[in-house]
Amino acid sequence: MIARGREAVFLGVSLAVIYTLLITGADAITKLFSTNFAAPQMFALSGGLVALFCLAAGHKSAATRVLATRCPRIMALRAAATVIGTCAFFYAFKLLPFAEVFLFIAIIPVLAALLSRVMLKESAGGQVWGAMILGVLGMAALFQDGVDSFGAGHFVAFLAVAMGAVSMVASRYIGQRDPGGLLSQVFYPNLALMVVMSAALPFVFVPMGWLDVLWVGYYAALLFAARWVLVAALKLLPAYVVTPLMNLQFLWMVAIGSVAFGERTGAGVFLGAALMIAAGAWLVWDQVRIHAPKTAVPAE
């Protein structure tokens, strides 16, 4: 029994690490693609591919597993936030150094914890506000030269963060009320992404070679695989164990930014990343503390 438990932990940790590699690979393709093409050209195709992957994954009962949802309005909100956030992140990757974007990705759970108070009526205690302050300090590390260092890339990254937090909280809302609707949460946002980007595509289309089409296919496959690997990891390990492991993404982003894009990561980014990781760990610790089993006091 103990051996099986250890195997499950090892497998869960391995899957969490694999997730960080997959999602970082998808982000790297986004940055690469953004140098020559506009967002609609990438996401019209990739959104459709991911939607098809969802249908294929639930082909035996597609009507109930993929197309059905008990929360259509919140699903529409999640889809809209996904479309806006995905496009914003696309241009953030285009305008900012690769590793720098991690600081914005890392603050999403902190913002989501605050939004949960509004959307889910969940209480945001002092621990959440403390983590938020730490996260703000982490973001401030990027702007050591003051407001003058704030550019268009930072603006779209902040927009992406806000939409990512809305999407995350909407996902939690749907998950609480429709636990069997996992595929629908992936299907509808990507379907919306395909439809909206297809409408904009004629205005920005640039001829693509087969290699470019393959890159988009790789991106869609990596994104879909990352989502499923994360779900598998969360089945084996608690979320408070998986979440800190996901911060390994920063290391991969620094490495890929250096090797693939010739970027040098400054000390401010490392400091900001450390503060953001600490803010996320603070939230994780708060959840562990809240849900820790109470030790029974023996009778005198």
XYZ file of C-alpha atoms in Angstrom:
300
model
C 0.000 0.000 0.000
C 2.833 2.409 0.922
C 4.680 1.505 -2.289
C 1.564 2.243 -4.339
C 1.181 5.569 -2.569
C 4.764 6.491 -3.356
C 4.292 5.469 -6.981
C 1.207 7.686 -7.214
C 3.103 10.628 -5.732
C 6.045 10.095 -8.082
C 3.705 9.820 -11.076
C 1.786 12.927 -10.009
C 4.973 14.960 -9.591
C 6.260 13.701 -12.947
C 3.010 14.705 -14.659
C 3.144 18.174 -13.084
C 6.697 18.653 -14.384
C 5.660 17.390 -17.831
C 2.799 19.901 -17.785
C 5.223 22.791 -17.245
C 7.321 21.607 -20.187
C 4.291 21.226 -22.461
C 2.751 24.597 -21.624
C 6.115 26.370 -21.899
C 6.588 24.764 -25.307
C 3.183 26.067 -26.386
C 4.085 29.552 -25.132
C 7.397 29.432 -27.008
C 5.579 28.587 -30.243
C 3.260 31.538 -29.590
C 6.236 33.897 -29.279
C 7.884 32.431 -32.383
C 4.686 32.706 -34.422
C 4.029 36.273 -33.263
C 7.148 37.551 -35.024
C 5.620 37.056 -38.489
C 1.862 36.664 -38.088
C -1.122 38.246 -36.331
C -3.078 36.493 -33.583
C -6.118 35.491 -35.728
C -3.908 33.523 -38.078
C -2.709 31.300 -35.255
C -5.818 30.941 -33.135
C -8.408 30.451 -35.892
C -6.663 27.175 -36.710
C -5.468 26.124 -33.259
C -8.837 26.892 -31.628
C -10.580 24.706 -34.178
C -8.063 21.906 -33.696
C -8.450 21.894 -29.902
C -12.247 21.886 -30.278
C -11.933 18.884 -32.597
C -9.651 17.151 -30.091
C -12.375 17.629 -27.471
C -14.995 16.083 -29.740
C -12.675 13.190 -30.519
C -11.944 12.629 -26.826
C -15.652 12.454 -26.028
C -16.830 10.845 -29.267
C -18.740 8.027 -27.541
C -21.040 10.478 -25.788
C -20.175 13.829 -27.326
C -23.617 15.316 -26.776
C -23.405 14.895 -23.016
C -19.674 15.168 -22.389
C -18.727 18.030 -24.682
C -21.756 19.982 -25.854
C -23.813 20.035 -22.660
C -23.298 22.600 -19.911
C -25.395 23.524 -16.900
C -24.001 27.060 -16.761
C -24.405 28.604 -20.246
C -24.029 32.238 -19.142
C -20.882 31.649 -17.107
C -19.553 29.462 -19.922
C -20.091 32.399 -22.291
C -18.202 34.632 -19.841
C -15.354 32.114 -19.686
C -15.280 31.884 -23.484
C -15.173 35.681 -23.892
C -12.432 36.021 -21.271
C -10.468 33.249 -22.971
C -10.659 34.938 -26.379
C -9.545 38.329 -25.045
C -6.910 36.876 -22.720
C -5.432 34.593 -25.373
C -5.030 37.462 -27.835
C -3.573 39.703 -25.137
C -1.014 37.070 -24.136
C -0.110 36.626 -27.819
C 0.935 40.274 -28.062
C 2.535 40.198 -24.609
C 4.809 37.407 -25.844
C 5.485 39.452 -28.978
C 6.426 42.633 -27.110
C 8.060 41.366 -23.891
C 10.995 39.062 -23.091
C 9.831 35.461 -22.721
C 10.742 34.992 -19.039
C 9.259 38.373 -18.093
C 5.779 37.181 -19.062
C 6.007 34.580 -16.276
C 5.515 37.318 -13.674
C 2.148 38.107 -15.208
C 1.179 34.432 -15.496
C 2.133 33.856 -11.857
C -0.148 36.588 -10.515
C -3.299 35.078 -12.081
C -4.040 32.733 -9.118
C -3.670 35.656 -6.698
C -6.119 37.800 -8.672
C -8.440 34.815 -9.020
C -8.491 34.428 -5.240
C -9.689 38.027 -4.942
C -12.238 37.687 -7.756
C -13.647 34.610 -6.042
C -14.965 36.908 -3.350
C -17.120 38.707 -5.944
C -18.117 35.876 -8.281
C -18.276 32.932 -5.877
C -19.027 34.781 -2.631
C -15.935 33.185 -1.116
C -14.265 35.094 1.680
C -10.880 36.634 0.938
C -9.071 36.649 4.270
C -5.988 38.500 5.350
C -3.748 35.805 3.860
C -5.104 36.521 0.357
C -4.591 40.257 0.741
C -1.071 39.630 2.043
C -0.297 37.461 -0.984
C -1.737 40.162 -3.238
C 0.551 42.805 -1.719
C 3.538 40.497 -2.196
C 2.471 39.952 -5.800
C 2.252 43.700 -6.398
C 5.800 44.064 -5.053
C 6.852 41.330 -7.465
C 5.321 43.242 -10.374
C 6.967 46.462 -9.147
C 10.367 44.783 -9.538
C 9.808 45.026 -13.306
C 9.456 48.794 -13.185
C 12.546 49.851 -11.280
C 12.838 52.942 -13.504
C 9.308 54.077 -12.666
C 6.366 54.689 -14.988
C 8.699 55.428 -17.912
C 9.542 51.723 -18.174
C 5.855 50.777 -18.585
C 5.161 49.914 -22.216
C 2.453 48.531 -24.481
C 3.621 44.985 -23.772
C 3.007 45.442 -20.058
C -0.458 46.877 -20.726
C -1.591 43.904 -22.822
C 0.003 41.546 -20.291
C -2.065 43.124 -17.501
C -5.174 42.742 -19.674
C -4.274 39.095 -20.254
C -3.824 38.567 -16.512
C -7.221 40.088 -15.730
C -8.967 37.936 -18.335
C -7.064 34.853 -17.185
C -8.266 35.405 -13.627
C -11.876 35.829 -14.798
C -11.603 32.642 -16.849
C -10.138 30.728 -13.900
C -12.877 31.808 -11.495
C -15.554 31.087 -14.103
C -14.053 27.621 -14.507
C -14.244 27.064 -10.758
C -17.875 28.259 -10.738
C -18.783 25.826 -13.518
C -16.785 22.998 -11.952
C -18.677 23.347 -8.669
C -22.051 23.090 -10.416
C -21.210 20.842 -13.365
C -18.358 18.524 -12.300
C -18.843 16.307 -15.350
C -18.380 19.167 -17.801
C -14.587 19.130 -18.067
C -14.450 18.763 -21.843
C -17.086 21.446 -22.365
C -14.873 23.901 -20.469
C -12.145 23.311 -23.044
C -14.453 22.941 -26.051
C -16.538 26.129 -25.906
C -13.718 28.639 -25.235
C -11.706 27.190 -28.116
C -14.765 27.119 -30.369
C -15.332 30.804 -29.558
C -11.657 31.488 -30.232
C -11.929 29.840 -33.649
C -15.120 31.738 -34.592
C -13.902 35.185 -33.502
C -10.437 34.774 -34.987
C -11.872 33.416 -38.252
C -13.995 36.567 -38.559
C -10.888 38.737 -38.186
C -8.633 36.523 -40.313
C -9.410 38.048 -43.755
C -8.130 41.440 -42.565
C -4.728 40.209 -41.384
C -4.069 37.059 -43.409
C -0.538 36.487 -44.653
C 0.335 33.424 -46.770
C 1.714 30.579 -44.652
C 4.115 27.806 -45.520
C 3.589 24.201 -44.477
C 6.130 24.621 -41.685
C 4.060 27.466 -40.232
C 0.919 25.319 -40.378
C 2.793 22.524 -38.606
C 3.850 24.934 -35.844
C 0.198 25.806 -35.242
C -0.654 22.099 -35.169
C 2.128 21.476 -32.658
C 0.834 24.359 -30.546
C -2.711 22.961 -30.472
C -1.447 19.475 -29.611
C 0.818 20.783 -26.826
C -1.977 22.917 -25.375
C -4.497 20.084 -25.377
C -1.971 17.607 -23.975
C -0.962 20.067 -21.246
C -4.564 20.467 -20.104
C -5.086 16.719 -19.872
C -1.757 16.069 -18.142
C -2.650 18.708 -15.549
C -6.022 17.057 -14.927
C -4.258 13.703 -14.486
C -1.764 15.236 -12.046
C -4.583 16.769 -9.997
C -6.231 13.359 -9.733
C -3.079 11.977 -8.101
C -1.960 14.949 -6.007
C -3.764 17.753 -4.155
C -3.845 21.149 -5.877
C -1.675 22.636 -3.106
C 1.108 20.227 -4.111
C 0.749 20.690 -7.871
C 0.608 24.503 -7.810
C 4.166 25.108 -6.480
C 5.538 22.581 -8.978
C 4.031 24.623 -11.806
C 6.467 27.430 -10.951
C 9.134 25.332 -12.672
C 7.766 27.004 -15.789
C 9.902 30.044 -14.945
C 13.103 28.001 -15.271
C 12.063 26.640 -18.668
C 11.069 30.137 -19.840
C 14.446 31.561 -18.816
C 16.250 28.715 -20.608
C 14.157 28.915 -23.788
C 14.320 32.710 -23.804
C 18.107 32.515 -23.686
C 18.655 29.651 -26.140
C 15.851 30.185 -28.658
C 15.383 33.960 -28.580
C 18.769 35.232 -27.372
C 17.250 37.064 -24.401
C 19.050 37.921 -21.171
C 16.967 37.835 -18.012
C 17.705 40.751 -15.694
C 17.991 40.659 -11.918
C 14.674 42.501 -11.587
C 12.849 39.665 -13.333
C 14.434 37.067 -11.033
C 13.510 39.157 -7.983
C 9.970 39.645 -9.241
C 9.617 35.942 -10.022
C 10.816 35.027 -6.524
C 8.217 37.351 -4.967
C 5.456 36.037 -7.248
C 6.351 32.427 -6.415
C 6.331 33.344 -2.721
C 2.880 34.941 -3.141
C 1.553 31.772 -4.766
C 3.129 29.617 -2.070
C 1.464 31.838 0.550
C -1.943 31.087 -0.962
C -1.134 27.374 -1.085
C -0.057 27.400 2.577
C -3.289 29.177 3.504
C -5.333 26.451 1.800
C -3.325 23.705 3.521
C -3.826 25.424 6.871
C -7.582 25.783 6.355
C -8.128 22.206 5.249
C -5.670 20.549 7.633
C -7.379 17.848 9.733
C -7.927 18.822 13.321
C -6.050 16.679 15.824
C -8.369 15.288 18.458
C -7.551 16.303 22.041
C -7.531 13.226 24.303
C -9.896 13.294 27.247
C -8.286 14.012 30.602
